[in-house]
PDB file of C-alpha atoms in Angstrom:
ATOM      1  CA  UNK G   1      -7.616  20.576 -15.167  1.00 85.00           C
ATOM      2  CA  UNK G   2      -7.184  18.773 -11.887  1.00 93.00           C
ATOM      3  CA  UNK G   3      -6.658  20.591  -8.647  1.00 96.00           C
ATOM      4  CA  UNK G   4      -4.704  20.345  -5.089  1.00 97.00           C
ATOM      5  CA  UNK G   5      -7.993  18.815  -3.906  1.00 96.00           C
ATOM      6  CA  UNK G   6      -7.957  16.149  -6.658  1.00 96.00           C
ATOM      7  CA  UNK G   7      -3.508  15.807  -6.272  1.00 96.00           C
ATOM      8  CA  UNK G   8      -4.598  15.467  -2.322  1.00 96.00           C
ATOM      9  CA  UNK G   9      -7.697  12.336  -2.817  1.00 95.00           C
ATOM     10  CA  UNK G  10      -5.055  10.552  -5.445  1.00 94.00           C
ATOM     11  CA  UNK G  11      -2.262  10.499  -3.691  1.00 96.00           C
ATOM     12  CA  UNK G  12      -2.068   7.096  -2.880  1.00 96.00           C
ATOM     13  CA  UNK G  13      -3.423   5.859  -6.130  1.00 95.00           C
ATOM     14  CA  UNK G  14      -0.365   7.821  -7.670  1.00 94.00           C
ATOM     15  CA  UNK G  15       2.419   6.731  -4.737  1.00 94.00           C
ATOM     16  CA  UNK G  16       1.343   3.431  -5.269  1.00 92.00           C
ATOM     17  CA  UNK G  17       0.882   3.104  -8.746  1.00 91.00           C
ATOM     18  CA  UNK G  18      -2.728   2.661  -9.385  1.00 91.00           C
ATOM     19  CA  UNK G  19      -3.067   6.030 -11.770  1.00 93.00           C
ATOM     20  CA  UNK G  20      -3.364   5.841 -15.766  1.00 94.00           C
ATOM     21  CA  UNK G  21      -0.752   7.428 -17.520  1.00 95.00           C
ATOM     22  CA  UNK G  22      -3.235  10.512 -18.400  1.00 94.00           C
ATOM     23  CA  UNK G  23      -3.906  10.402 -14.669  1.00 93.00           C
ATOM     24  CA  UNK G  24       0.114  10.485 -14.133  1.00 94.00           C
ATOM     25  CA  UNK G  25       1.161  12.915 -16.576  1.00 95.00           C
ATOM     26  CA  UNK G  26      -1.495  15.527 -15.434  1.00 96.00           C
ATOM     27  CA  UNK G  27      -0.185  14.739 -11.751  1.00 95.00           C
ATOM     28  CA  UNK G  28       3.215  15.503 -12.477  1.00 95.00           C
ATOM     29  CA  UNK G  29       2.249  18.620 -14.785  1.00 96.00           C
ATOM     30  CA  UNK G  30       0.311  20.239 -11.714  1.00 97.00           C
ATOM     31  CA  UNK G  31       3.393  19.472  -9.001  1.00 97.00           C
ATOM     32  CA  UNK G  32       6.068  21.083 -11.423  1.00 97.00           C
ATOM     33  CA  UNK G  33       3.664  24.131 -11.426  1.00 96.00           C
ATOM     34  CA  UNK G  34       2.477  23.849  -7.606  1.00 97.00           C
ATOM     35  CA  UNK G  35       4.343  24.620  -4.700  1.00 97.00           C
ATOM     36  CA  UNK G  36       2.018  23.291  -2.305  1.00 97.00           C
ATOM     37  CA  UNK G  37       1.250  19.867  -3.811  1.00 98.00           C
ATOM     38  CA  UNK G  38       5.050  19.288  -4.384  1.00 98.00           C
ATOM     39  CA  UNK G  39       5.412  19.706  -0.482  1.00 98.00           C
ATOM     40  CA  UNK G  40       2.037  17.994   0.254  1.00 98.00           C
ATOM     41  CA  UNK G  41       3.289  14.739  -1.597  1.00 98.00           C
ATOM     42  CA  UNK G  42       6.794  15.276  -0.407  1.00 97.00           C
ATOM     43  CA  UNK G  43       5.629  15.169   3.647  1.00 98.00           C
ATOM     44  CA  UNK G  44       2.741  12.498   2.154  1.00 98.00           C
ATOM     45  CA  UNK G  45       5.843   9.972   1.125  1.00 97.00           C
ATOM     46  CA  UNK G  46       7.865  10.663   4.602  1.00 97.00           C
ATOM     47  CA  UNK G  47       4.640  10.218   6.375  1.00 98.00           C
ATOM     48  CA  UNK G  48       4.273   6.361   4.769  1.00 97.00           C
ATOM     49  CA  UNK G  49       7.956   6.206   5.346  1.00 96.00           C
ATOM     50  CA  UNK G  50       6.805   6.796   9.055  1.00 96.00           C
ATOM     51  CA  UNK G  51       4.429   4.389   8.706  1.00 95.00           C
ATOM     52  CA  UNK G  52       6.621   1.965   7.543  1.00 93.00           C
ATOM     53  CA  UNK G  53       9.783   2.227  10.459  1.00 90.00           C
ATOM     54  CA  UNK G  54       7.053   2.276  13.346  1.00 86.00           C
ATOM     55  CA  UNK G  55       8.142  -0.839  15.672  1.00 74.00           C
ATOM     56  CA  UNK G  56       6.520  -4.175  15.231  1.00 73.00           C
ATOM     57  CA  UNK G  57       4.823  -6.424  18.324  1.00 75.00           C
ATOM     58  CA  UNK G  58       7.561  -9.005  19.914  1.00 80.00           C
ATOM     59  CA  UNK G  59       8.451 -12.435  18.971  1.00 87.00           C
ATOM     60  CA  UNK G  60       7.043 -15.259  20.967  1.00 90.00           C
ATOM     61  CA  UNK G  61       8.682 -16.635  24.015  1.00 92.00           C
ATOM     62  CA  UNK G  62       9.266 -20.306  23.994  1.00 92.00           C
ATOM     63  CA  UNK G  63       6.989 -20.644  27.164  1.00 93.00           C
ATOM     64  CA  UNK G  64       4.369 -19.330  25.056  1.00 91.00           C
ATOM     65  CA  UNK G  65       5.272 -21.217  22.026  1.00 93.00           C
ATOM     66  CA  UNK G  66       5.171 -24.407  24.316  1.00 92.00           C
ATOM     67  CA  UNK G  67       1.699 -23.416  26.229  1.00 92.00           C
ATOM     68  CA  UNK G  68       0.067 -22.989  22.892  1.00 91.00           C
ATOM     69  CA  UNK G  69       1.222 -26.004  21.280  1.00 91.00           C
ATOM     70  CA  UNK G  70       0.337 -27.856  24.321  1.00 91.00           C
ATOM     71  CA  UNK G  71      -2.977 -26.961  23.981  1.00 88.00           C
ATOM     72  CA  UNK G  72      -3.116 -26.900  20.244  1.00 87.00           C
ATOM     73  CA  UNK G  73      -2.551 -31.261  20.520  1.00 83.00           C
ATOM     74  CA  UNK G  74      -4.472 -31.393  23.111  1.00 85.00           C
ATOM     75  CA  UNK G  75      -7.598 -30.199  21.145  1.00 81.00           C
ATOM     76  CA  UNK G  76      -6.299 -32.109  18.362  1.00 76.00           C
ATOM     77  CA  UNK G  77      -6.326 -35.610  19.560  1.00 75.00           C
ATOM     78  CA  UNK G  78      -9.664 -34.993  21.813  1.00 74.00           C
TER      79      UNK G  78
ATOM     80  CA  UNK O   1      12.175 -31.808  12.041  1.00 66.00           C
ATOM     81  CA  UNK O   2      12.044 -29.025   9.451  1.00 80.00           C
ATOM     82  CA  UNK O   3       9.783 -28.264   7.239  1.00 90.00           C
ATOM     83  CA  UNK O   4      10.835 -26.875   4.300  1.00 90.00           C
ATOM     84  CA  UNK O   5       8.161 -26.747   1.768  1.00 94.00           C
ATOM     85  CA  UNK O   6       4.722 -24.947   3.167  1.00 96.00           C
ATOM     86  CA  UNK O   7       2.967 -28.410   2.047  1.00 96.00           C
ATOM     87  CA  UNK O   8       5.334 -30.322   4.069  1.00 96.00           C
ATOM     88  CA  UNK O   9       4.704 -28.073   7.101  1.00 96.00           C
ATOM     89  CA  UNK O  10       0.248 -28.036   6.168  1.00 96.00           C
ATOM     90  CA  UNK O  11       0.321 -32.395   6.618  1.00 95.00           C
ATOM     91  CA  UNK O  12       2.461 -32.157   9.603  1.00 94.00           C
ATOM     92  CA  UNK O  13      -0.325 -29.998  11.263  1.00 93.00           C
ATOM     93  CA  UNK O  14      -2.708 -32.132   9.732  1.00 93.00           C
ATOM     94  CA  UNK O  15      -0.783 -35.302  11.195  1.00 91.00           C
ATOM     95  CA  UNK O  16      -0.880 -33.055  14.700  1.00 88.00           C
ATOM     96  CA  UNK O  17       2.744 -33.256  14.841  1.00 91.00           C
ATOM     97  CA  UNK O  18       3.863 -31.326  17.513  1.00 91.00           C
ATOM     98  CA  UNK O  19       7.199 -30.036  15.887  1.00 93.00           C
ATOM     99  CA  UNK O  20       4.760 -28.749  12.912  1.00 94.00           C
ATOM    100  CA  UNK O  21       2.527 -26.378  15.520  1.00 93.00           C
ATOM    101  CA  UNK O  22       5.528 -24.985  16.884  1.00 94.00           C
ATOM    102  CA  UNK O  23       7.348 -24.155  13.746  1.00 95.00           C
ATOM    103  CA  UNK O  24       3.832 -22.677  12.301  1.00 96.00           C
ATOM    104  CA  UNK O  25       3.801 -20.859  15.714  1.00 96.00           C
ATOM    105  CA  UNK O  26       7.335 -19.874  15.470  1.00 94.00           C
ATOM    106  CA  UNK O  27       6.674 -18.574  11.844  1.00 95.00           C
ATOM    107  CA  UNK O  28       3.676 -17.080  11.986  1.00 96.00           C
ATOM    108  CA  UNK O  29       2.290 -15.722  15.285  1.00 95.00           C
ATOM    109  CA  UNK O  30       4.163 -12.399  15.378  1.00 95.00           C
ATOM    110  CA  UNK O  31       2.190 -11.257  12.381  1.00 96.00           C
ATOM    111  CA  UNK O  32      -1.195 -12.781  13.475  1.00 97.00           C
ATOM    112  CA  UNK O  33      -0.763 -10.975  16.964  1.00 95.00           C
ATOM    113  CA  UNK O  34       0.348  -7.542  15.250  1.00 94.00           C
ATOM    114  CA  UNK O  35      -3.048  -7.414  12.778  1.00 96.00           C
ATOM    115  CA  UNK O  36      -4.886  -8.697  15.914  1.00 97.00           C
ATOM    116  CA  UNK O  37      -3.492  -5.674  17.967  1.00 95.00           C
ATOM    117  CA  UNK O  38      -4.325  -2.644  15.087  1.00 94.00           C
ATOM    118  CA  UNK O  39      -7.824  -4.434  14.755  1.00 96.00           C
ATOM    119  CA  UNK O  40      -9.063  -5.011  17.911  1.00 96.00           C
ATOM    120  CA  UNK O  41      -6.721  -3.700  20.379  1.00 93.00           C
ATOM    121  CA  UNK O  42      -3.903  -4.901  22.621  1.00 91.00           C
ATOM    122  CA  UNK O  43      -6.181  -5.644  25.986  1.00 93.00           C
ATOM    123  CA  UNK O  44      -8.053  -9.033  23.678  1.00 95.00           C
ATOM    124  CA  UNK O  45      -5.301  -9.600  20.778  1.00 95.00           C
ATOM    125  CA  UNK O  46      -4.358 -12.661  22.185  1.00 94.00           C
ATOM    126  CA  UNK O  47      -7.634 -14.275  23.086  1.00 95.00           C
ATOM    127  CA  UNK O  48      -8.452 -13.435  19.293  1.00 97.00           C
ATOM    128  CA  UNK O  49      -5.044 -14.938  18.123  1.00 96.00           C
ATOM    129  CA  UNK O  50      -5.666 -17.921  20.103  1.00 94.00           C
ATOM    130  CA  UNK O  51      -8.847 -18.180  18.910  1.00 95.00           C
ATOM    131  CA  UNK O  52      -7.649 -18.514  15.229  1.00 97.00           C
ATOM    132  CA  UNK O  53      -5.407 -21.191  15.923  1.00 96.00           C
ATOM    133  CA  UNK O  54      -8.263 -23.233  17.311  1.00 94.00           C
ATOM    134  CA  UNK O  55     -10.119 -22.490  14.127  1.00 95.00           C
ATOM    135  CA  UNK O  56      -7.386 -23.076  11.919  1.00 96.00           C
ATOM    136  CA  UNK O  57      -6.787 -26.403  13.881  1.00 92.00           C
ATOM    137  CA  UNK O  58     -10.305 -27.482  13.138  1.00 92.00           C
ATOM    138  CA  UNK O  59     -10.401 -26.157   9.480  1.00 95.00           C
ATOM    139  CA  UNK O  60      -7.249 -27.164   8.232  1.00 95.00           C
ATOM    140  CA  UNK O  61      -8.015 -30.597   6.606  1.00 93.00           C
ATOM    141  CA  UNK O  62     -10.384 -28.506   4.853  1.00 95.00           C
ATOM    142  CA  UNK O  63      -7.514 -25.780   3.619  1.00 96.00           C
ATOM    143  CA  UNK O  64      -7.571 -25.953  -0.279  1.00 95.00           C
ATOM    144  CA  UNK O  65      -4.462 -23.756  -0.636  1.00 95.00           C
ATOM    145  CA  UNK O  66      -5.502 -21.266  -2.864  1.00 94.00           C
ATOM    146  CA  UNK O  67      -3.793 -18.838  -0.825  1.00 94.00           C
ATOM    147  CA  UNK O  68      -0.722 -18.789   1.431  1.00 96.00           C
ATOM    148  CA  UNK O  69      -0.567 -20.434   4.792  1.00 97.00           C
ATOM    149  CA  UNK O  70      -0.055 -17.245   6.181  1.00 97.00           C
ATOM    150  CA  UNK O  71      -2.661 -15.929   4.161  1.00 97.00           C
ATOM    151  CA  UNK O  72      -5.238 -17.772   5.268  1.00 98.00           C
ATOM    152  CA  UNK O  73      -4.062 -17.858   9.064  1.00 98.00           C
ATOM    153  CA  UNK O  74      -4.168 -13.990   8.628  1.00 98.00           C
ATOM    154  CA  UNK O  75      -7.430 -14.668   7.546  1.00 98.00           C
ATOM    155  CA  UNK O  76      -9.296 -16.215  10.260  1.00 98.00           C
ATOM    156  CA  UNK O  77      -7.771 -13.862  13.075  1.00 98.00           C
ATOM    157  CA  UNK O  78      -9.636 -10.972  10.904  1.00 98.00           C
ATOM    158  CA  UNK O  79     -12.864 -12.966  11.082  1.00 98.00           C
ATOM    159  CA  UNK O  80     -12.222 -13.697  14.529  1.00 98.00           C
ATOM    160  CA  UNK O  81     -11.752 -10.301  15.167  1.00 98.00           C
ATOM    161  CA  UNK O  82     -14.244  -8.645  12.917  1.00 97.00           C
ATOM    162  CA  UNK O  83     -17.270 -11.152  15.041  1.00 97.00           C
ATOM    163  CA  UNK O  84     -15.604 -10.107  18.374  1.00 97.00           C
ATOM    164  CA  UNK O  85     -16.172  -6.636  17.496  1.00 97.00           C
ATOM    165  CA  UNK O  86     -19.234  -7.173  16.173  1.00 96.00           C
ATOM    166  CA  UNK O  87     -20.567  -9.137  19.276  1.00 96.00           C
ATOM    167  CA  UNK O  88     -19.347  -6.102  21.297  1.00 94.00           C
ATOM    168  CA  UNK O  89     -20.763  -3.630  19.354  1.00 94.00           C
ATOM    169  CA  UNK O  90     -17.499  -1.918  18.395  1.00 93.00           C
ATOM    170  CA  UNK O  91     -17.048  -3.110  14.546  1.00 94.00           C
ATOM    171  CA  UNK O  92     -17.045   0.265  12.201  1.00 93.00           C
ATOM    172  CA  UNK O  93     -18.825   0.511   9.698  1.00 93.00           C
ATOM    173  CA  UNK O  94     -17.412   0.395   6.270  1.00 93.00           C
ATOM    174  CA  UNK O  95     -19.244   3.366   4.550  1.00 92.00           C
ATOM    175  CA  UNK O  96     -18.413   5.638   7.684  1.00 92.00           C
ATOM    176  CA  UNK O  97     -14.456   4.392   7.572  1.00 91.00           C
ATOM    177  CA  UNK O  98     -14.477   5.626   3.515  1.00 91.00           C
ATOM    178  CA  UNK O  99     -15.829   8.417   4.336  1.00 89.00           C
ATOM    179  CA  UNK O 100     -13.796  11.678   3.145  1.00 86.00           C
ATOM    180  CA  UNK O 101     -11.926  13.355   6.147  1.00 86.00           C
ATOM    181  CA  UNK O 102     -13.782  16.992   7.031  1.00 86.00           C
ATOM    182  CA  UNK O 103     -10.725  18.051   7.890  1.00 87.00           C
ATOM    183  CA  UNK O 104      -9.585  17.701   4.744  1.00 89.00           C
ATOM    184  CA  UNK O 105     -12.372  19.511   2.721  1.00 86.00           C
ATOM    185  CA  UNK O 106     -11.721  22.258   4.923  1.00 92.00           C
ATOM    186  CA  UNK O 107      -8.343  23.012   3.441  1.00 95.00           C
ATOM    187  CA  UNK O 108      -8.859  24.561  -0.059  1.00 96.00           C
ATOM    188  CA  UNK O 109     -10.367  27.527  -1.372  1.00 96.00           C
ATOM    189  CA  UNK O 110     -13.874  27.589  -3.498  1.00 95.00           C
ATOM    190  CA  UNK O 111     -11.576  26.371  -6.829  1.00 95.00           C
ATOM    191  CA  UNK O 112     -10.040  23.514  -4.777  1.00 96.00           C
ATOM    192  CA  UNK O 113      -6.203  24.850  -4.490  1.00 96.00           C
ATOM    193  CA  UNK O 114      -4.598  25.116  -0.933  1.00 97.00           C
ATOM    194  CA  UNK O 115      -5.219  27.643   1.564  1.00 96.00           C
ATOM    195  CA  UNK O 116      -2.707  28.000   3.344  1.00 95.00           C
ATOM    196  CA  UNK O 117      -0.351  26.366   1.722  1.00 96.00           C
ATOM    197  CA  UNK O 118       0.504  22.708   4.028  1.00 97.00           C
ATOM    198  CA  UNK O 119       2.622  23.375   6.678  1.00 96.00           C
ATOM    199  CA  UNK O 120       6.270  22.874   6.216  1.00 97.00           C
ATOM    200  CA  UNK O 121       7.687  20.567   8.494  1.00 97.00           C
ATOM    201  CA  UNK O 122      11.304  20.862   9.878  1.00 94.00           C
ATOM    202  CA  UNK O 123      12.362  17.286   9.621  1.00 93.00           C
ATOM    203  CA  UNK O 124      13.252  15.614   6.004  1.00 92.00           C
ATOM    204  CA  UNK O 125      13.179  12.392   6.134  1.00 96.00           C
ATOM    205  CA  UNK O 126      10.915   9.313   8.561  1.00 95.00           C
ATOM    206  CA  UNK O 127      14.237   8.549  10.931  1.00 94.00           C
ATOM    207  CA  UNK O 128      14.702  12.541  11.211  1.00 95.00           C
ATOM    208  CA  UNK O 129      11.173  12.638  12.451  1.00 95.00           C
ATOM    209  CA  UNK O 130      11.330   9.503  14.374  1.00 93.00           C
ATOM    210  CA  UNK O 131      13.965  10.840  16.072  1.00 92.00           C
ATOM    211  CA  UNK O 132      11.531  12.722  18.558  1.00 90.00           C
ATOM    212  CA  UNK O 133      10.581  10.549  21.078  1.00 91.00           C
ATOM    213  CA  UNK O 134       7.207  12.062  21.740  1.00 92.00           C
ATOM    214  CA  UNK O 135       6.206  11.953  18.234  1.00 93.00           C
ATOM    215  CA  UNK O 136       7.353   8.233  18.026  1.00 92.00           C
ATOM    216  CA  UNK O 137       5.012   7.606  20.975  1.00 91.00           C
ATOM    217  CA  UNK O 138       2.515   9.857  19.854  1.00 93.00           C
ATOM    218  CA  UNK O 139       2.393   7.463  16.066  1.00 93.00           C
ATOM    219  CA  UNK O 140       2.465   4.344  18.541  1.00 89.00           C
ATOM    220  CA  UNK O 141      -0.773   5.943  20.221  1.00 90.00           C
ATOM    221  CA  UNK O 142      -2.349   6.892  16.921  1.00 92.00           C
ATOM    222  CA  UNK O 143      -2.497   3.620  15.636  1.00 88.00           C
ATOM    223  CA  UNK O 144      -4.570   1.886  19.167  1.00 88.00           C
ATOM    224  CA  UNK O 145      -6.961   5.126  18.297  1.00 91.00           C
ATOM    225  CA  UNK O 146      -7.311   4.245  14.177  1.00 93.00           C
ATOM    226  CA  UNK O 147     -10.594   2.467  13.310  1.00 94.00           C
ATOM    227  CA  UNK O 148     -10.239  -1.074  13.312  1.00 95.00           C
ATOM    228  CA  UNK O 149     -10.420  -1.857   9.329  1.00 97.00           C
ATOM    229  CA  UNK O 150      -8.322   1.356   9.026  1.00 96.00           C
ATOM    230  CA  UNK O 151      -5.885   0.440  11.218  1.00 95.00           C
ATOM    231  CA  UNK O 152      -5.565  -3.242   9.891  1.00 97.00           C
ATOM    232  CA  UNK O 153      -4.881  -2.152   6.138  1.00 97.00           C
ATOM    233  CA  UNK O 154      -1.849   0.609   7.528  1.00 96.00           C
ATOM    234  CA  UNK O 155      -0.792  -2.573   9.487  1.00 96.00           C
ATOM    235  CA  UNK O 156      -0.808  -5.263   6.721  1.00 97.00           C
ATOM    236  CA  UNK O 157       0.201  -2.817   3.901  1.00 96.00           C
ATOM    237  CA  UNK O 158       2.982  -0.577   5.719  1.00 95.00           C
ATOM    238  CA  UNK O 159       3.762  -2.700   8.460  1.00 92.00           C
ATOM    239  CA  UNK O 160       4.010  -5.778   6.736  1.00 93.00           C
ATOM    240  CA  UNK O 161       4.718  -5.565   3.575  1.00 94.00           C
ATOM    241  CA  UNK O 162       1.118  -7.317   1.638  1.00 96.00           C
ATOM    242  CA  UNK O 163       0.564  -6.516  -1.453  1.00 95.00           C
ATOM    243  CA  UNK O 164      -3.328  -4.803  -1.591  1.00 95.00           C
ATOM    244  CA  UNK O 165      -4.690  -7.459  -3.227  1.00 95.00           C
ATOM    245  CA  UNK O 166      -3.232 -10.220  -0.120  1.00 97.00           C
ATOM    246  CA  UNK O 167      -5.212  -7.626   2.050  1.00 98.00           C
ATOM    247  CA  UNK O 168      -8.605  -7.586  -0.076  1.00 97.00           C
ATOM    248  CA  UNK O 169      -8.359 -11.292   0.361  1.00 97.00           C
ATOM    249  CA  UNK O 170      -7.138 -11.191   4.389  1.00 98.00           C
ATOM    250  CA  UNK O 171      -9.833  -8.463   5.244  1.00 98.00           C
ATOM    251  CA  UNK O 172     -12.484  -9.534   2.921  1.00 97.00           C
ATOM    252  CA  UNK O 173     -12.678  -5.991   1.598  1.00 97.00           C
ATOM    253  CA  UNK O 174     -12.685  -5.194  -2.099  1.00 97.00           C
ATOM    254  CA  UNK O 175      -9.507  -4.185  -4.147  1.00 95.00           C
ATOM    255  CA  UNK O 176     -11.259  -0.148  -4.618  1.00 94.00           C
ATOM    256  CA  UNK O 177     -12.167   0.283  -0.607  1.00 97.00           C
ATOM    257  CA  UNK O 178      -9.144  -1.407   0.726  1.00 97.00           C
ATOM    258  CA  UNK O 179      -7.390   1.833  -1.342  1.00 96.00           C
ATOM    259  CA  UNK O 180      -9.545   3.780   0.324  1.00 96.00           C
ATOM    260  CA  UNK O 181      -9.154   2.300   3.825  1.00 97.00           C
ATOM    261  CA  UNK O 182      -4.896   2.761   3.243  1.00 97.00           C
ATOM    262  CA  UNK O 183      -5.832   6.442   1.779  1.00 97.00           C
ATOM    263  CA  UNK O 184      -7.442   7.644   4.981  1.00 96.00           C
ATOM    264  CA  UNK O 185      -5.407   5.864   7.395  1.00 96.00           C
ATOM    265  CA  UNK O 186      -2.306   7.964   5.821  1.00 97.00           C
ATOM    266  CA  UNK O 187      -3.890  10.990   5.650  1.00 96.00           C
ATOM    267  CA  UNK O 188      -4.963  10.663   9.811  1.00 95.00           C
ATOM    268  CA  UNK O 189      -1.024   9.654  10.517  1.00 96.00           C
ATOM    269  CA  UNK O 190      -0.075  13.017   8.183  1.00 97.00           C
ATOM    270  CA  UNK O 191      -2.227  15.011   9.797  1.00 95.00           C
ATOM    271  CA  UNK O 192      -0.880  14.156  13.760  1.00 95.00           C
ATOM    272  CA  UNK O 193       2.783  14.760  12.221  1.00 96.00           C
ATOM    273  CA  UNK O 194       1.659  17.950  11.075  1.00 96.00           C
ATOM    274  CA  UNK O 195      -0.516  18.788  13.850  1.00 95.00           C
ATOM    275  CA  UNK O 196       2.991  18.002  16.114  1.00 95.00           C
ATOM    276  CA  UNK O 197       5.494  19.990  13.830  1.00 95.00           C
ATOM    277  CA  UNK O 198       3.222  22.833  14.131  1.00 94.00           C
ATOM    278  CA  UNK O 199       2.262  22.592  17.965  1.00 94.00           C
ATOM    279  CA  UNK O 200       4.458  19.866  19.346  1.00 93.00           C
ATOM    280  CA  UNK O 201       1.424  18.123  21.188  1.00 92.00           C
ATOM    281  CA  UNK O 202      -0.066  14.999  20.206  1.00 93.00           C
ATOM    282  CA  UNK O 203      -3.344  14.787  17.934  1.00 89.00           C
ATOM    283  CA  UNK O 204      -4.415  11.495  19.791  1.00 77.00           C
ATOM    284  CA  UNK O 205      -5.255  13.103  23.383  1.00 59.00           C
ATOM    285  CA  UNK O 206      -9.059  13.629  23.330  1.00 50.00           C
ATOM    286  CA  UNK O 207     -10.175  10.221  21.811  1.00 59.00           C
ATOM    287  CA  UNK O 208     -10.575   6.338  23.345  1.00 61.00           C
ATOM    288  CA  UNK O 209      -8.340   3.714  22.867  1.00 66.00           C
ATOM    289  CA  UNK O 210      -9.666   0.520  21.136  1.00 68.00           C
TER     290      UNK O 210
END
């Protein structure tokens, strides 16, 4: 019988699917009987959503795309 | 010039054609900067980013394409950043980063079911969340706080899009740990949203950036 403790340490094995199907169907049989591991996974998938929208770092400027290739054929031909 | 296959573009660089750096800059850089920031921080991404492409220059007659370009650019700035770290003393150690988190274990009872029950959060969905500014910052401040390897696979994984096996092969980390590594780093980032939906303040406060 697996617990919330065990639902909790899988989650991302599950999410992601990396579980075996006993793994699976025991999962899903303890979140249609558990209130609290239904909302754990629930707020566990918005929180990779989360994750996931978080902004990314700029795009280079062509003054630094220049200055680096500059010095990338300088190296080159030395 | 363009290059349109990824072979085409490799000889050019090989060549040192200048119009092949800067469309391998052009395509690549924004992701080699952003795993350089979540690994060793924003104050020396670039030196470690520019670092890699002085590698990469030197290595890549020796590239045997086994991987993607990208791949193996990605690559080298984790070994560049992984020896900076180590030369400064700040690279984690692996055991400690797969580690269980206490708090964690301190959330069930004696036969491993909740209690309490998690705490049910107001918001349903990540742009309903990410609609509060502060917790938007507070995530953006989480993630210069995360453990370098920790912070790399919720980088290349979420932020990114790699599949885990790109990362084993990026980080140098095996299939089972990197797993682990994206397993912990979720579980931090769930537990600052909770800790905000329940108090409003920010879990990162008390702890140094990288």
């Amino acid at each position: 019988m697996i617990t919330c403790r065990d639902i909790c340490d899988r989650a991302t094995d599950h999410l992601d699917g990396n579980a075996s199907l006993s793994q699976r169907i025991a999962l899903r049989f303890h979140l249609l009987i558990c209130k609290g591991c239904r909302r754990f996974v629930h707020q566990f998938q918005l929180t990779i959503g989360v994750a996931s929208s978080l902004g990314s770092t700029g795009d280079p400027t062509d003054e630094e795309i220049d200055s680096l290739v500059e010095r990338l054929v300088r190296v080159r031909n030395q | 010039m363009t290059f349109e296959t990824e072979d085409a573009l490799i000889e050019g660089m090989i060549d040192g054609q200048n119009d092949a750096f800067r469309t391998a800059i052009s395509r690549y850089q924004t992701s080699m900067k952003f795993l350089a920031i979540s690994l060793v921080g924003e104050k020396i991404a670039d030196e470690v980013v520019q670092e890699t492409w002085m590698s990469a220059l030197n290595a890549i007659d020796r590239f045997e394409r086994r991987s993607s370009l990208k791949t193996w650019l990605l690559r080298i700035v984790a070994n560049e950043g992984k020896t900076r770290l180590r030369k400064e003393n700040r690279l984690s150690s692996l055991d400690a980063l797969l580690e269980a988190d206490p708090h964690f274990t301190t959330r069930f009872d004696s036969t491993g079911h909740w209690s309490p029950l998690p705490f049910q959060w107001d918001e349903d969905s990540p742009d309903d969340l990410l609609t509060r500014d502060e917790l938007k910052l507070c995530m953006d401040e989480l993630i210069t706080v995360l453990p370098d390897l920790q912070a790399a696979t919720l980088n290349l994984r979420e932020r990114q899009g790699h599949s885990l096996k790109e990362i084993c092969n990026i980080l140098e980390v095996s299939e089972s740990n990197v797993r682990v590594l994206l397993h912990r780093a979720r579980l931090r980032l769930f537990r600052c949203i909770e800790h905000f939906q329940q108090t409003g303040e920010c879990c990162t406060s008390m702890e140094n950036k990288k």
